[in-house]
Structure formats: C-alpha cells, structure tokens
XYZ file of C-alpha atoms in Angstrom:
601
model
C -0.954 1.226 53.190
C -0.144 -1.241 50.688
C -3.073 0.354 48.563
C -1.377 3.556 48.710
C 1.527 2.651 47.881
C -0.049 0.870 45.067
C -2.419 3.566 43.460
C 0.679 5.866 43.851
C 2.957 3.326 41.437
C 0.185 3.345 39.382
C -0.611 7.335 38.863
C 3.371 7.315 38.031
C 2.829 4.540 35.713
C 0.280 6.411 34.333
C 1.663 10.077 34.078
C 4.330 8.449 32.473
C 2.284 7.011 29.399
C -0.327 9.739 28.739
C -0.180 13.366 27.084
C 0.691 16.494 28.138
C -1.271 19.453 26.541
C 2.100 20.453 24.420
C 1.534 16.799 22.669
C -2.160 17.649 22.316
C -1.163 20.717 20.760
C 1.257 19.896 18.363
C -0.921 16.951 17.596
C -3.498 19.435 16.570
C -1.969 21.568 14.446
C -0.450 19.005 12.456
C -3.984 18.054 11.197
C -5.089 21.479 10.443
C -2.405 22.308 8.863
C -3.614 19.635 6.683
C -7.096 20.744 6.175
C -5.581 24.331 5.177
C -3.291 22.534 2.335
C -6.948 20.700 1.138
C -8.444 24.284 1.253
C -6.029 26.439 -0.388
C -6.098 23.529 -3.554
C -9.611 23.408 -3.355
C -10.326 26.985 -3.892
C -7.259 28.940 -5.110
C -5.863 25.855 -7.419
C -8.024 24.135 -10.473
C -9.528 21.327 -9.760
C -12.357 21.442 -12.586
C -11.609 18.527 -14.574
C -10.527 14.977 -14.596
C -7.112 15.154 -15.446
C -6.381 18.180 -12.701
C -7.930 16.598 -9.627
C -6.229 13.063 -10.430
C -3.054 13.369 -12.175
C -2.921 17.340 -10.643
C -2.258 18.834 -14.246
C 1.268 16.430 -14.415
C 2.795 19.431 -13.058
C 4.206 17.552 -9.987
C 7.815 16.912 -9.538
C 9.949 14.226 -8.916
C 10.650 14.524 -5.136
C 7.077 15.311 -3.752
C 5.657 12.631 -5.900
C 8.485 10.090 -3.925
C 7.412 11.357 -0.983
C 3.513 10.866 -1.518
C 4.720 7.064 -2.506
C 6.621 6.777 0.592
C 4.443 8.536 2.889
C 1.114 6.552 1.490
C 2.923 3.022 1.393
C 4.039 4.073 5.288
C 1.112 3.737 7.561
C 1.283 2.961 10.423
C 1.093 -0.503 10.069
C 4.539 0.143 9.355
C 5.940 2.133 11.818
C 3.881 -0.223 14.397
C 3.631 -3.473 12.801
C 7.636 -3.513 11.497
C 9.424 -3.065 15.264
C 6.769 -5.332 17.056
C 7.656 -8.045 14.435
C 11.242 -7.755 15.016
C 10.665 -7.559 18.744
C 8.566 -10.674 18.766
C 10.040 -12.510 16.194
C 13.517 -10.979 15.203
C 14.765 -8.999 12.306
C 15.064 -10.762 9.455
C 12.743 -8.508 8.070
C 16.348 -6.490 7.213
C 16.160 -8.390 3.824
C 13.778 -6.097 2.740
C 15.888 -3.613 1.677
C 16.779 -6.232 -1.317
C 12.623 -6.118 -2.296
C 12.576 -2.501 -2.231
C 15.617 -2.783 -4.980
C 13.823 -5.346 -6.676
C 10.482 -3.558 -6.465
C 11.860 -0.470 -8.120
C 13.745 -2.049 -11.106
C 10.791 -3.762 -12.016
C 8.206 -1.497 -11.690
C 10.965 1.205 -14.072
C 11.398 -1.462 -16.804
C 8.739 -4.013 -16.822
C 5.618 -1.738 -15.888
C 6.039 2.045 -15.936
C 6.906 1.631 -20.168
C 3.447 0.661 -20.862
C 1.679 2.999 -18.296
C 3.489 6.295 -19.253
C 3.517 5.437 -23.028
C -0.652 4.686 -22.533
C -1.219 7.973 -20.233
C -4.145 6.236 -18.817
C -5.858 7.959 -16.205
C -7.118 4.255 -14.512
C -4.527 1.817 -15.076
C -7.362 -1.144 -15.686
C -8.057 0.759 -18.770
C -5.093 -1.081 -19.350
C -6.317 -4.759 -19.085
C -9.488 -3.482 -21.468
C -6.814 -2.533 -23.990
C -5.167 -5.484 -23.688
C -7.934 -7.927 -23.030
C -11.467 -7.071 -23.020
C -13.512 -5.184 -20.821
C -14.927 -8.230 -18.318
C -10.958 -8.363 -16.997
C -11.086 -4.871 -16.785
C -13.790 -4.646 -14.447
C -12.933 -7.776 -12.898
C -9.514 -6.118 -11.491
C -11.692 -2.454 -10.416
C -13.901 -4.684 -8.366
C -10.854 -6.421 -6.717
C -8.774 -3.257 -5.797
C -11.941 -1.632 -5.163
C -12.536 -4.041 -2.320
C -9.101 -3.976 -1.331
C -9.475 -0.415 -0.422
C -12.088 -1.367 1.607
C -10.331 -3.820 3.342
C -7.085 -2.021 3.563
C -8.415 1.658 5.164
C -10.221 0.843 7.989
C -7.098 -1.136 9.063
C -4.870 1.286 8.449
C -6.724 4.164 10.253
C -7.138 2.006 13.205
C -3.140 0.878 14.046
C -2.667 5.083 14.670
C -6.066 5.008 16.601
C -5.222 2.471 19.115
C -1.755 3.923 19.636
C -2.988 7.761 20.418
C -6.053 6.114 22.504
C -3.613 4.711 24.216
C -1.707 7.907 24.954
C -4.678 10.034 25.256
C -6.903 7.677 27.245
C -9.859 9.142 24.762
C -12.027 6.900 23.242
C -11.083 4.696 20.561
C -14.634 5.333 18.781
C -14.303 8.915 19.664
C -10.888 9.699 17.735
C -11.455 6.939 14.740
C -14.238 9.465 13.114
C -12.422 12.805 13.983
C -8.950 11.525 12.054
C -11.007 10.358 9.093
C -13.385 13.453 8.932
C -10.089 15.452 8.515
C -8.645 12.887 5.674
C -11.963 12.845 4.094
C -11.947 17.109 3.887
C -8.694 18.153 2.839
C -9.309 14.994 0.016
C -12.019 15.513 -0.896
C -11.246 19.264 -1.468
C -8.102 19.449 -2.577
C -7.522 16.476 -4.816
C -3.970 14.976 -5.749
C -2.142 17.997 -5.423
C -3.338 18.475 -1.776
C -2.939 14.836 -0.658
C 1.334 14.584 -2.412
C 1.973 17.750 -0.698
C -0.070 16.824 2.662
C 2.058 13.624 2.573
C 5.130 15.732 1.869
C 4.615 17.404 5.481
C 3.209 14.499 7.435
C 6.065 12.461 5.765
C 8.862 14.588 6.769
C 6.857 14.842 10.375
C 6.941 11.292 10.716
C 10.425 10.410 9.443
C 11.791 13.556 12.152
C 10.050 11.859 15.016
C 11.053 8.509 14.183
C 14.602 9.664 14.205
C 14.591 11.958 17.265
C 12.854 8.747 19.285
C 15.820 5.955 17.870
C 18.358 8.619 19.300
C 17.142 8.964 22.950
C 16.213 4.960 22.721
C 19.916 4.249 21.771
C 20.933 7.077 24.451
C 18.986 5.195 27.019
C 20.268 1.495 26.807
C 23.498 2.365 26.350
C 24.562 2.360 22.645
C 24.176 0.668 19.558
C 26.810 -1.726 21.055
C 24.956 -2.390 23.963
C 21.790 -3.201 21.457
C 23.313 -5.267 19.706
C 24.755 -7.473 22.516
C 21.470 -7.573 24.047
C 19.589 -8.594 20.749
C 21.983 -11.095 20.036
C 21.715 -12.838 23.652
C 17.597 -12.307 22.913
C 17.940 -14.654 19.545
C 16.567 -11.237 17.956
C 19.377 -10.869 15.343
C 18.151 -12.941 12.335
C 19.627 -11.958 9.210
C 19.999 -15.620 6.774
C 17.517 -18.002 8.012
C 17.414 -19.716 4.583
C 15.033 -22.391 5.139
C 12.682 -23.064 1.946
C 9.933 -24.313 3.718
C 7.276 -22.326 2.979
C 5.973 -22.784 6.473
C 8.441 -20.935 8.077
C 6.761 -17.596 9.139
C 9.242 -15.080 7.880
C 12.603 -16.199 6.540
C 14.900 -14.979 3.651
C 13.203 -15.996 0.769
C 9.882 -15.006 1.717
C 10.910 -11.168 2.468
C 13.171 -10.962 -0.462
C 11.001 -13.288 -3.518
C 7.698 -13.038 -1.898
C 7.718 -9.741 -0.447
C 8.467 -8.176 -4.116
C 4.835 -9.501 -4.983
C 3.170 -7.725 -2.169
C 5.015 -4.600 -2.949
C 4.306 -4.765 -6.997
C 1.051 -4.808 -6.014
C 1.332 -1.698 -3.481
C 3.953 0.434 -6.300
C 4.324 -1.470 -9.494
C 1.050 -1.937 -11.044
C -0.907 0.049 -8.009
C -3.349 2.872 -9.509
C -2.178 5.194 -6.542
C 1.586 4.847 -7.335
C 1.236 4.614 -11.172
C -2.044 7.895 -10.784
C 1.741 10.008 -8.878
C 3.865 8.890 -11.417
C 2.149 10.207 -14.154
C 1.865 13.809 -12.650
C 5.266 13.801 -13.688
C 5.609 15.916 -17.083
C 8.490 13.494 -18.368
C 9.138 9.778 -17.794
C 12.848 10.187 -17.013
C 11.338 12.279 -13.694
C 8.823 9.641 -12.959
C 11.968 7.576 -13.150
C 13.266 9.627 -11.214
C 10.523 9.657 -8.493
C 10.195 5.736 -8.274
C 13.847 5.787 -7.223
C 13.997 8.149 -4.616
C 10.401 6.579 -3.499
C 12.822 3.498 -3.312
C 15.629 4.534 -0.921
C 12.640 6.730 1.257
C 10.988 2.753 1.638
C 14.537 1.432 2.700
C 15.827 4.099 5.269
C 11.949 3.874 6.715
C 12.345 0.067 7.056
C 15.518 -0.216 8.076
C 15.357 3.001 10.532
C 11.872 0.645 11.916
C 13.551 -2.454 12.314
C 16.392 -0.701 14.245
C 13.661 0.856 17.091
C 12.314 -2.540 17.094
C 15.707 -3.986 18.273
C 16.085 -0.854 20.466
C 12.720 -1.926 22.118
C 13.358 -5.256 22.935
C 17.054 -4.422 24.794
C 14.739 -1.553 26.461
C 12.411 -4.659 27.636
C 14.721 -7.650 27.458
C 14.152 -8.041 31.463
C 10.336 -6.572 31.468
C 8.571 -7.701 28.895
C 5.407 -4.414 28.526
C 2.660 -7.572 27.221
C 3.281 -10.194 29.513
C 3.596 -7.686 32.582
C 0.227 -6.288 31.324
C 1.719 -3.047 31.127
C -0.265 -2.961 27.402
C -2.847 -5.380 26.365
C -1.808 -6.149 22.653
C 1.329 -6.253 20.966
C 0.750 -3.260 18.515
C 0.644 -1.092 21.545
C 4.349 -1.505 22.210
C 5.606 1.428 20.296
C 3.372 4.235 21.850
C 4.677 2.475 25.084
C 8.090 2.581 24.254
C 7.305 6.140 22.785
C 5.869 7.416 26.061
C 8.572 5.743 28.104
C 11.873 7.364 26.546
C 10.476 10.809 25.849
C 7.915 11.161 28.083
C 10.009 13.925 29.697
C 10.857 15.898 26.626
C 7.546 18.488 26.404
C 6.070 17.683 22.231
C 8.004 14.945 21.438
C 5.643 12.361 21.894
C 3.140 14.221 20.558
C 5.250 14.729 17.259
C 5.803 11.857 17.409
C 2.409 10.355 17.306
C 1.434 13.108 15.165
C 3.559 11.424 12.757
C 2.206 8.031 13.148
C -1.130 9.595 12.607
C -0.338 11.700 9.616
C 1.249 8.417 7.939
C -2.499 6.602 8.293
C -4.322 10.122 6.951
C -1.604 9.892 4.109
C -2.290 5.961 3.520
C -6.020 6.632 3.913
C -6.078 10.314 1.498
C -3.650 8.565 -1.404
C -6.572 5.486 -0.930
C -9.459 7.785 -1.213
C -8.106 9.531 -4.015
C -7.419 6.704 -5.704
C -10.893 4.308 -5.629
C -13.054 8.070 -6.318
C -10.942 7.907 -9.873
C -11.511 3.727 -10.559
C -15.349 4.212 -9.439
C -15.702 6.931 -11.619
C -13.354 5.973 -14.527
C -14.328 2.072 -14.571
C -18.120 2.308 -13.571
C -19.418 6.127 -13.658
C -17.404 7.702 -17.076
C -19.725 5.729 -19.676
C -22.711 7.518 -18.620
C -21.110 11.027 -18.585
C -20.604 12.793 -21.811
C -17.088 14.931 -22.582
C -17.923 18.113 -22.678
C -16.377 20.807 -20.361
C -19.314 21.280 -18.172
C -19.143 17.031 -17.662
C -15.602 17.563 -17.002
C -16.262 19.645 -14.021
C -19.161 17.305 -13.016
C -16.706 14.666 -13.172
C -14.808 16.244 -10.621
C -17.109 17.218 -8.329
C -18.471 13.064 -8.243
C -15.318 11.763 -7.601
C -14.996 14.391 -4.353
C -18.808 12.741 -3.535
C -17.589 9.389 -4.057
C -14.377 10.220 -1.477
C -16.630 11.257 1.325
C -19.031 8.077 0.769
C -16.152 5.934 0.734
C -14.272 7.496 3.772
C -17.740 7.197 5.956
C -17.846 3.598 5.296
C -14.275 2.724 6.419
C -15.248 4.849 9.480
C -17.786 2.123 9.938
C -15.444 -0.620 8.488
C -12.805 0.276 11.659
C -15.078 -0.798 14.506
C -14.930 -4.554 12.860
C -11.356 -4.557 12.464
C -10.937 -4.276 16.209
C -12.379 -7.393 16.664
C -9.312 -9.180 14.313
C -5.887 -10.557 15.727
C -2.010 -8.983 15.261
C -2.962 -6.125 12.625
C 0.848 -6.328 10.605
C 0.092 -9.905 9.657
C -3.742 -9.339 9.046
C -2.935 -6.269 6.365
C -0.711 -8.593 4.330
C -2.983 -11.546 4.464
C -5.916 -9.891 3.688
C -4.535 -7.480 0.980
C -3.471 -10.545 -0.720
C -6.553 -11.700 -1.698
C -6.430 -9.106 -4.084
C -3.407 -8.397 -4.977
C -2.151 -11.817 -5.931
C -4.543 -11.990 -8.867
C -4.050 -8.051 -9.821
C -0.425 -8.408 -10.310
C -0.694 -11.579 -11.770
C -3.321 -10.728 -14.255
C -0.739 -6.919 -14.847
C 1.697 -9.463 -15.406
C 0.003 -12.046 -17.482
C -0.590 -8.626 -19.855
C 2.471 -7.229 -20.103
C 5.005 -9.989 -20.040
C 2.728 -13.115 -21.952
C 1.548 -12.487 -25.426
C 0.328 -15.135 -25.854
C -2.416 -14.582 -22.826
C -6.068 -13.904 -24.333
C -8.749 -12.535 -22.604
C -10.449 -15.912 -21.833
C -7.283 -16.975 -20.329
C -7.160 -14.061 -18.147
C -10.597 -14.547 -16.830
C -10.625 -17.524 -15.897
C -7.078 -17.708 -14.218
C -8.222 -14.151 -12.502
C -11.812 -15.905 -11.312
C -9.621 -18.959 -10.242
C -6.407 -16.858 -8.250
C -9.187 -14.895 -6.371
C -11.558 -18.464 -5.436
C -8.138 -20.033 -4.446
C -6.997 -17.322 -2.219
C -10.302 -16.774 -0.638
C -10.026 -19.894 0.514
C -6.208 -20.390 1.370
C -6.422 -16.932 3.444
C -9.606 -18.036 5.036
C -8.256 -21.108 6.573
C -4.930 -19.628 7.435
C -6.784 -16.754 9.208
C -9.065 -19.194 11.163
C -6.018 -21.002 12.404
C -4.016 -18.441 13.480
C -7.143 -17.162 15.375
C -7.417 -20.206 17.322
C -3.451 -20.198 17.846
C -0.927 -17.626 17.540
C 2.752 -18.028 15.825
C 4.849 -18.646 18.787
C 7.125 -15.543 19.823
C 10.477 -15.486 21.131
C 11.675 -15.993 24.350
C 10.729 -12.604 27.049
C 11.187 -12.206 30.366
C 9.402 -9.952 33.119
C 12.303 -10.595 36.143
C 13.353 -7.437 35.994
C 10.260 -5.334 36.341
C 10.748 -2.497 38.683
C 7.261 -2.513 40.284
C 4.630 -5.125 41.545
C 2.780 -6.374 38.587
C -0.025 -8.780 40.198
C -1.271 -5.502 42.426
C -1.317 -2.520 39.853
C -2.601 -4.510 36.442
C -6.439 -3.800 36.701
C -5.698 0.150 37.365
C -5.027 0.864 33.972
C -5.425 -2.225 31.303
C -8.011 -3.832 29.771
C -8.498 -7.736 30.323
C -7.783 -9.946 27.168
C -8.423 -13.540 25.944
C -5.827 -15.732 26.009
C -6.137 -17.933 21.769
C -7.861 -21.422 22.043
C -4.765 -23.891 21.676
C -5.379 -26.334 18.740
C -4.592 -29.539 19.619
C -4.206 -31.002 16.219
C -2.370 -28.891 13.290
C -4.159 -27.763 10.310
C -4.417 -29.299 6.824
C -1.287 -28.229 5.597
C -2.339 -25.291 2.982
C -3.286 -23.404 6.122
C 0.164 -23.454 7.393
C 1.741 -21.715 4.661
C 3.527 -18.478 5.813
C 1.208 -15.645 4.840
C 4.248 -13.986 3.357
C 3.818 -16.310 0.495
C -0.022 -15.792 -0.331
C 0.228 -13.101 -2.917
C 3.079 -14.696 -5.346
C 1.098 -17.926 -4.932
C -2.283 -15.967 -6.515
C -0.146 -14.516 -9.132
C 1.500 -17.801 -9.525
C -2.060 -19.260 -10.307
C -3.171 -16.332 -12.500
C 0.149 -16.954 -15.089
C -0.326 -20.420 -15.042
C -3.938 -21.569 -15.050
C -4.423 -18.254 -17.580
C -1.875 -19.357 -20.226
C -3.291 -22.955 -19.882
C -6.483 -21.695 -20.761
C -5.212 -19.249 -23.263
C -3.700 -22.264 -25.076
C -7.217 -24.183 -24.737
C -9.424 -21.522 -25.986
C -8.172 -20.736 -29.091
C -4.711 -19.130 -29.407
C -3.926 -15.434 -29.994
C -2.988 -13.785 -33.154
C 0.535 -12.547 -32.426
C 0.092 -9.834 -35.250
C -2.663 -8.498 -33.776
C -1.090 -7.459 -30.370
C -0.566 -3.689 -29.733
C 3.195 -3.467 -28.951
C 2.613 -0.657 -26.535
C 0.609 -3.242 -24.810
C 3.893 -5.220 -24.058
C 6.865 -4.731 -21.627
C 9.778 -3.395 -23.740
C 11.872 -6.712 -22.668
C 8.998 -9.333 -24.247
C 8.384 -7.228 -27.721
C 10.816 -9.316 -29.197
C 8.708 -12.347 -29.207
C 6.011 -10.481 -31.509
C 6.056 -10.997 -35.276
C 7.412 -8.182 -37.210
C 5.387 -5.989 -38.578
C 5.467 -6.791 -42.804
C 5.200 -3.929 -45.183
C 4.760 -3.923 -49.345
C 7.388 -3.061 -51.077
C 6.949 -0.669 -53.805
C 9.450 0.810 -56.515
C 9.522 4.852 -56.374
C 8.189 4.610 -60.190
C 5.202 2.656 -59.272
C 4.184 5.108 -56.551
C 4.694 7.763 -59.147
C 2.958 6.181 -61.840
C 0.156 5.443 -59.266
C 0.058 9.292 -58.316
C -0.529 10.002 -61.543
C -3.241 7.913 -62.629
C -5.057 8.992 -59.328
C -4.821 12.810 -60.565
C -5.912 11.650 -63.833
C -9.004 9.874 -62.505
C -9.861 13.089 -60.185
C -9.726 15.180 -63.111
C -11.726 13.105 -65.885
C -14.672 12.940 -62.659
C -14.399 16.722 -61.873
C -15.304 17.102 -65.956
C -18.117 14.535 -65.916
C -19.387 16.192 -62.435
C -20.081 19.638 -64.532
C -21.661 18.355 -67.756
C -24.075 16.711 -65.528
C -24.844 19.917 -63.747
C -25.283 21.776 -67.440
C-alpha cells in the first residue's frame, strides 16, 4: 500500500515536470522557423562575397542589430545561471545594471571610433595595424579558442534544462539543436543569424515575462517576495567589502564585471562584425544603446524570477529534497511547476531558453568562420570576384566544422561543476589578455609591439594558471550557499527520490584552504589579465626601445588619448614661392619635351 501510494506521488510529481505535446510543438516550430529564415538568405538574398555574408551588405538597422547583441550575449547561461545565483547566493548581482551603463559608454567612445573609422572586417586586423602581425595572430588564436570553450557550454545549459522536461536524452537533443544552428548559419550568414535572434529574442524575453507574472501570482505578490527574500538573507544590494575574496560583492559586478563584458561587446568581433552592418556610425550608436537597456531589463527581469524562486522554495528547497540533481536545473523546475497547467507555455518558454543558446552558438559560429578565414585563410586567396565567392562558401565550411566539434566539445562539459561560474572563469582566460592587449592599443601610445607580446604571452601564462588552481579548488569544495530549508515539503522525500533523479557526488571537503591566489573571486580574473597585459606591456615597451610618437596612425588611437601625440609639422611656404616653383617645373617639362624630339630626328 505504501508503494502505491508512493509510485502514485511520484507519476504526479512527474506529470507535473514533463511536456505535453502542445510544448513539443511549439518547441518545434520555433526551430524551423529558424532553418526557413537560414534558407530564404541563403538562396533568395546575396551571400557571394565577404563583405555580404559577414557584415550582411551594412544594410542592417539599428534595432535588429541590438537585438542580435542582446539575444547572442543572452544564453542561457543567463537566463539559468543569473536566478540560480541569486537563489543560492542573493542578488547583488542587481549592480549590474551600472556595468551594462559602463559597458556601453565605453565601448561608444573609447572603442567603436577606431573600429568604424578602420571598417575592418576582423577586428585583429586592428592589432596588425597597430602592432605587428605576431599580436595579431596571437589575439585570433585566443578568441578562437574561446569559442571553443564558450559553445559547447552554452549549448549544453538549454540541453540539460529541456532533457529535463522532455526526459529525452541529453546526447540525443545536444546534436539535433546544433545541427539546426549549424544550417540556418551556415546558409544564411549574418543577415539570417540578427534576424533569427530577432525572433528567438523576442520569444525568449515573452516567456520570461509571462513565467515572472504567474510566479508573482502564485506566492502572493511582489510584497510577499520581498518579505520572504528578505527573511531568506537573499536581498543583497551594497555588500561593499574590497576583499577580493568575497565571491560576488559590489565592486566585483560593477568594476570587474565591465571587463568581462568589454570583452563580450566592446572589443568582441561578434558585437563590433553587427555594428558595422550599420550604414552610419550614429546608428551603430544607436544600436549599442538599445543593445544596452535590452542587457539591463534581461538581467534585472532574471534576477527578479530568481527571488521569485526562492520565496516559491523558501520551505522546500527542489536540490536538497532531490527533486533535481544540480542547481542549474532549478529554472525548468520552477518553469514546469507554475505553468505546468497552462497548455504551450512551458514549451515557449523553453523554446526561448533554447533559441537564446542557438542565437549565442549562430552569432559564435559566424563569427570564428570570418577570424579563421580573415586571420589564417585570406593570404592564400587572391581578390578577384570568383575568390570572393570562394571566400564565402569556406567560411560556411569552416561553420559546420566548427559546430561538429562543439557537438563533441558538450559531452566534456558535463563532466564540469556549476556552469554560470565555469563560463566566466573559463572565458577569462582569454578575454583578460584580449581586452587588455585592445586596450593597451587604443588608449597607450606609447605601447610597441614587443611590449604587447610579451605582456599578451605573460596575461594568458598567468591566467592559465590562476584559473587552473581556482577551478581545482572549487572542484574539491563548493562556495557555501545560503541558508534552505526542506520542512515544508508536501510529500515524502526519503520514499519517492530514486523514481525519478539521478544520484550525485557530494565535493571532497578540503581540509586546509588554498594558497591564497586560488581564492580570488573568479569575478575578478579577467580585469586582473588585462591588468597584467597594460602593465607588464608598457614595462616592456619602455625596455625595448621606445616608440616614435610621430609615427603612430591617429586613427589607431581612441579619440580621448590623441592628444598625447605630437602634432603633425608642416613647411611653410610663401604663395610666391609655390608659384615661382610651378613655373620652373613647366619650364623644365617643356625644355625636356624639346630635347625628347631632336633625339627622335
């Protein structure tokens, strides 16, 4: 009897968190409705040469170019990784709507000058420009890599969530979502992936919205949230403490956070490729501040369902009842739980969360098939129209060779920890010396290419390390999260737990704390590599022989830092002189044109 009554709790438990075949439906025309937009570009829309299939023509305007921004810097680590931070460790993540200000005013006036002035199809063209080609291809190889690292991680957050909902296959629906990114990419070029994102965007933002109302609807209120978060310790808006061992506080979201998202926007060849589709730099302008307030209503609209989730679970906490075996299933949970009634909505929903990793994933492919092929593939190519259209037609190659190896690339990342923390650690590695040496460019003169090599070669050693031994650590022992509580779970958790999760290791506890490097918050790792790129590359600028001031390309500088280059000095000359001068030249022509034809007679 008490089995019964058991498996019975369970198939409710069950019915409850799984799909109905509206959700699978809506699920499935989202995604071919994006393999029709890849189509209809790829055949009834030019995408013959270089400048068509990765700056689409710079026909685009201003508000589906924000939209690709927002859409590819949402993924679904994100909409997952955002509320299961604030639910586990409270919301001061609120101060990023200060970075996102930040972020935009510096990318307008300190980066976009020099980009839209250059028109540089690869933005480490750039760094050649301005250094010398060995920093050029020293930055490809690094965001090259980060691509590799970055993918496979973002396609897997949406993969765990609808495996979770679907009870398919995690290894079964990780290749189907990326064949479908891979097509309508690799077909239809930029102009399919900013409007794909457009539509998976708007998708995504709708769902989000429609799931914080019947959350609110269902604990009571924002009032009642709010009194529940607050009693939870989950309302953390000023925790000022400088220690840079503090895992998330003030300073880190709103100094160190503006790092992570330069690199992701401000000097990123995806966000700098959009913004020169534009036809004018005021709507570029334009586009990087509407990308802006899409990044802060997404954040803050995220942080607000993470708050919703923990009053929804202050009393029943879905990981330590075992109702979910990691923490980044807690949103498909909470998903499934408050509109599991409402036929589509969770399928939208997750649609959504899917569409934001194909648009994370398409804006990445796009982007590393134009480096490979600008940076490594261009030399050996000729510029003739028929290369042009070869050109285009490698880069699509390169997109589908790329996209089958972060297929591969996912099955490995299941193996890592918390996937929000993991993405910003990892990316790091990367970013900290790309922005630094973008920065070291623009904003130092006085940098030389030596300089920049070795503080590049010295960020990215430094890193490798730093993130290394932070990752180990927090392998062997996770950040501590707030208090939770299951005393108010509705159904007996010790007899229904093996019917429908998956056992999981409890973290070897350390008993000794790291060497202290390893403790640093990993919100810090990125301005600390860009840190050691400025530094260690103007030391070494100064050492190897300084610059010639006069021989620095203003267009090579940030408006704001021209003023520290020598003037350019011209010859004056009298208006007689140049007369006189134009005269004796005409003079000369005409005593050789005589001497030409007596030596012909």
């Amino acid at each position: 009897m008490v089995l019964n009554d058991t498996l019975d709790i369970a198939d409710e438990i069950l019915s409850r968190f799984t799909f109905g075949w509206t959700d699978y439906s809506l699920f499935v025309i989202l995604l071919i409705v994006s393999v029709l937009i890849g189509i209809y570009f790829g055949f009834f829309s030019r995408q013959d040469s270089t400048t068509e299939y990765l700056l689409a023509g710079k026909t685009m305007g201003a508000f589906p170019v924000a939209m690709s921004i927002v859409a590819s810097h949402v993924s679904g680590i994100t909409l997952l990784g955002i509320p299961t931070e604030v639910y586990e460790y409270g919301s001061q993540y609120i101060a990023i709507v200060i970075t996102s200000l930040a972020t935009c005013l510096a990318t307008i006036y300190l980066f976009l000058p020099v980009f839209y002035k250059l028109q540089l199809t690869s933005t480490f063209e750039y760094l050649e420009l301005r250094f010398a080609k060995p920093v050029r291809n020293l930055c490809s190889i690094l965001f090259v890599l980060s691509l590799f690292i970055y993918i496979p991680i973002v396609v897997y957050v949406p993969a765990l969530a609808f495996s979770q909902v679907s009870k398919l296959n995690l290894h079964f629906i990780t290749p189907v979502l990326c064949t479908v990114c891979i097509l309508y990419t690799s077909i239809g070029g930029l102009k399919a992936v900013v409007w794909t994102d457009t539509i998976q965007f708007s998708v995504t933002v709708g769902g989000l919205f429609a799931i914080l109302y019947l959350g609110l609807k269902s604990v009571g209120g924002m009032a009642e949230v709010w009194r529940i978060s607050d009693e939870g310790g989950r309302l953390v808006f000023f925790n000022v403490d400088p220690s840079p061992f503090v895992r998330v506080s003030f300073w880190g979201i709103t100094i160190s956070t503006t790092f992570n998202w330069l690199g992701h926007t401000g000097v990123n060849q995806g966000a700098i490729q959009r913004f020169l589709s534009v036809p004018k730099e005021a709507q570029a302008k334009t586009a990087i501040i509407l990308s802006g307030i899409g990044f802060i209503l997404v954040n803050v609209a995220s942080i607000l369902t993470g708050l919703i989730i923990y009053s929804k679970y202050a009393d029943c906490d879905p990981l330590e009842s075992k109702l979910i075996s990691a923490s980044d299933q807690l949103l498909p949970h909470y998903v499934m739980d408050v509109a599991g009634h409402i036929p589509g909505l969770p399928g939208l929903f997750l649609a959504g969360l899917v569409s934001a990793a194909l648009a994370t994933m398409s804006a990445s492919l796009n982007t590393v098939s134009g480096i490979i092929y600008e940076d490594f593939l261009q030399d050996w190519l000729s510029h003739s129209p028929d290369d042009e259209r070869k050109a285009a037609f490698i880069m699509k190659i390169i997109v589908v060779i790329v996209g089958l190896i972060s297929i591969a690339i996912v099955f490995i990342v299941e193996k890592l920890g918390t996937i929000f923390q993991i993405a910003v650690s990892m990316r790091s590695v990367t970013d900290g010396p790309l922005v630094g040496l973008f920065i070291l460019g623009m904003m130092v003169p006085w940098a030389n290419a030596k300089g920049a090599v070795i503080g590049g070669y010295t960020s990215l050693f430094s890193l490798m390390v730093l993130v290394g031994g932070a990752q180990y650590y927090n392998v062997k022992k996770h950040s501590e999260r707030l208090p939770t509580s299951i005393e108010g779970c509705p159904y007996p958790l010790n007899e229904t737990i093996s019917l429908f999760t998956t056992n999981s290791t409890d973290p070897t506890t350390l008993h000794e704390d790291p060497f202290f490097p390893f403790r640093i918050s990993f919100m810090h790792f990125t301005i600390i590599g860009t840190t050691i790129v400025v530094v260690v590359g103007l030391i070494a600028s100064y050492f190897c022989g300084e610059i010639d001031l006069e021989q620095v390309d203003p267009d090579h500088i940030t408006p704001c830092m021209r003023r520290f280059l020598p003037e350019k000095k011209y010859r004056s000359v009298p208006l007689k002189d140049v007369a006189a001068s134009n005269y004796v030249n005409k003079f000369e022509k005409q005593e050789s044109d005589k001497l030409e034809k007596v030596n012909v007679k």
